[in-house]
Amino acid sequence: MTDSSHAEFRIVGGHPALDLVNTVSPRLRGGDAAHDYLTSPAELLAWSRRIELVDLRDFSAVEGTWRSAPELAAKALRATLEIREATYDVLAPRADGAAVAVDGVKRTESSAFERLMLRWSAAAARSMLIPDPARARGVAELVVGTSPAQLIPDRLVVAAVELVRTVDLRQLRACPVADGGCGWLFLDRSRNHSRRWCAMEDCGTRAKIRKLGERRRATGVPAI
Ligand SMILES: [Zn+2]
């Protein structure tokens, strides 16, 4: 898979649903300077492969279906973006460091839950429980995404609902917008809950440089 045609961006969420939320940068509520990395079905497909939401076989099936029916590709992209925004609206108010407008959070949140639920029930209708006696645990496999056209949004919404149901809120953080971070959501799995930035190499370093500049100005040392 080649991503060289568009900017490579980091995959740092620690969960596919958070990686989906982080396909807008910066992740600010109502921020109009945001860059969207999912603007075409081709970008969505490449990204899905990159985060291993689809294997090579699924990739070919989706690509073939979308090529012969572009309207289905556009529909899948629209569904994906709705799932992305609903997931963000549901999780951001609980993420430490996110930029969330206080007004109307309750209202947005409940309609976001509704949107997730509708997408999830459609995905469930397209899922299959396949008996598998050879399994070590359980007796059947749940296959999400039996329809190639909608396979990607179906898997994403199932992942999003799973995260919403099970996320450990002590781990859910946002790259701190108030300190110049990008607002991306991630799971902080560090042992002492010390991860602050989406990536130290990006927002962490930028914040450090800015702080250094502020200190220089405050102490009267001229900047270079
Ligand atoms: Zn960041």
Coordinates of N, CA, C and O in Angstrom, one line a residue, residues 74 149 169:
A74 N -19.4 6.2 -2.2 CA -19.7 7.5 -1.6 C -20.6 7.3 -0.4 O -20.4 8.0 0.6
A149 N -19.6 -3.6 0.1 CA -19.8 -2.2 -0.1 C -19.8 -1.4 1.3 O -19.3 -0.3 1.4
L169 N -12.1 5.0 31.4 CA -12.0 6.4 31.3 C -10.8 7.0 31.8 O -10.4 8.2 31.5

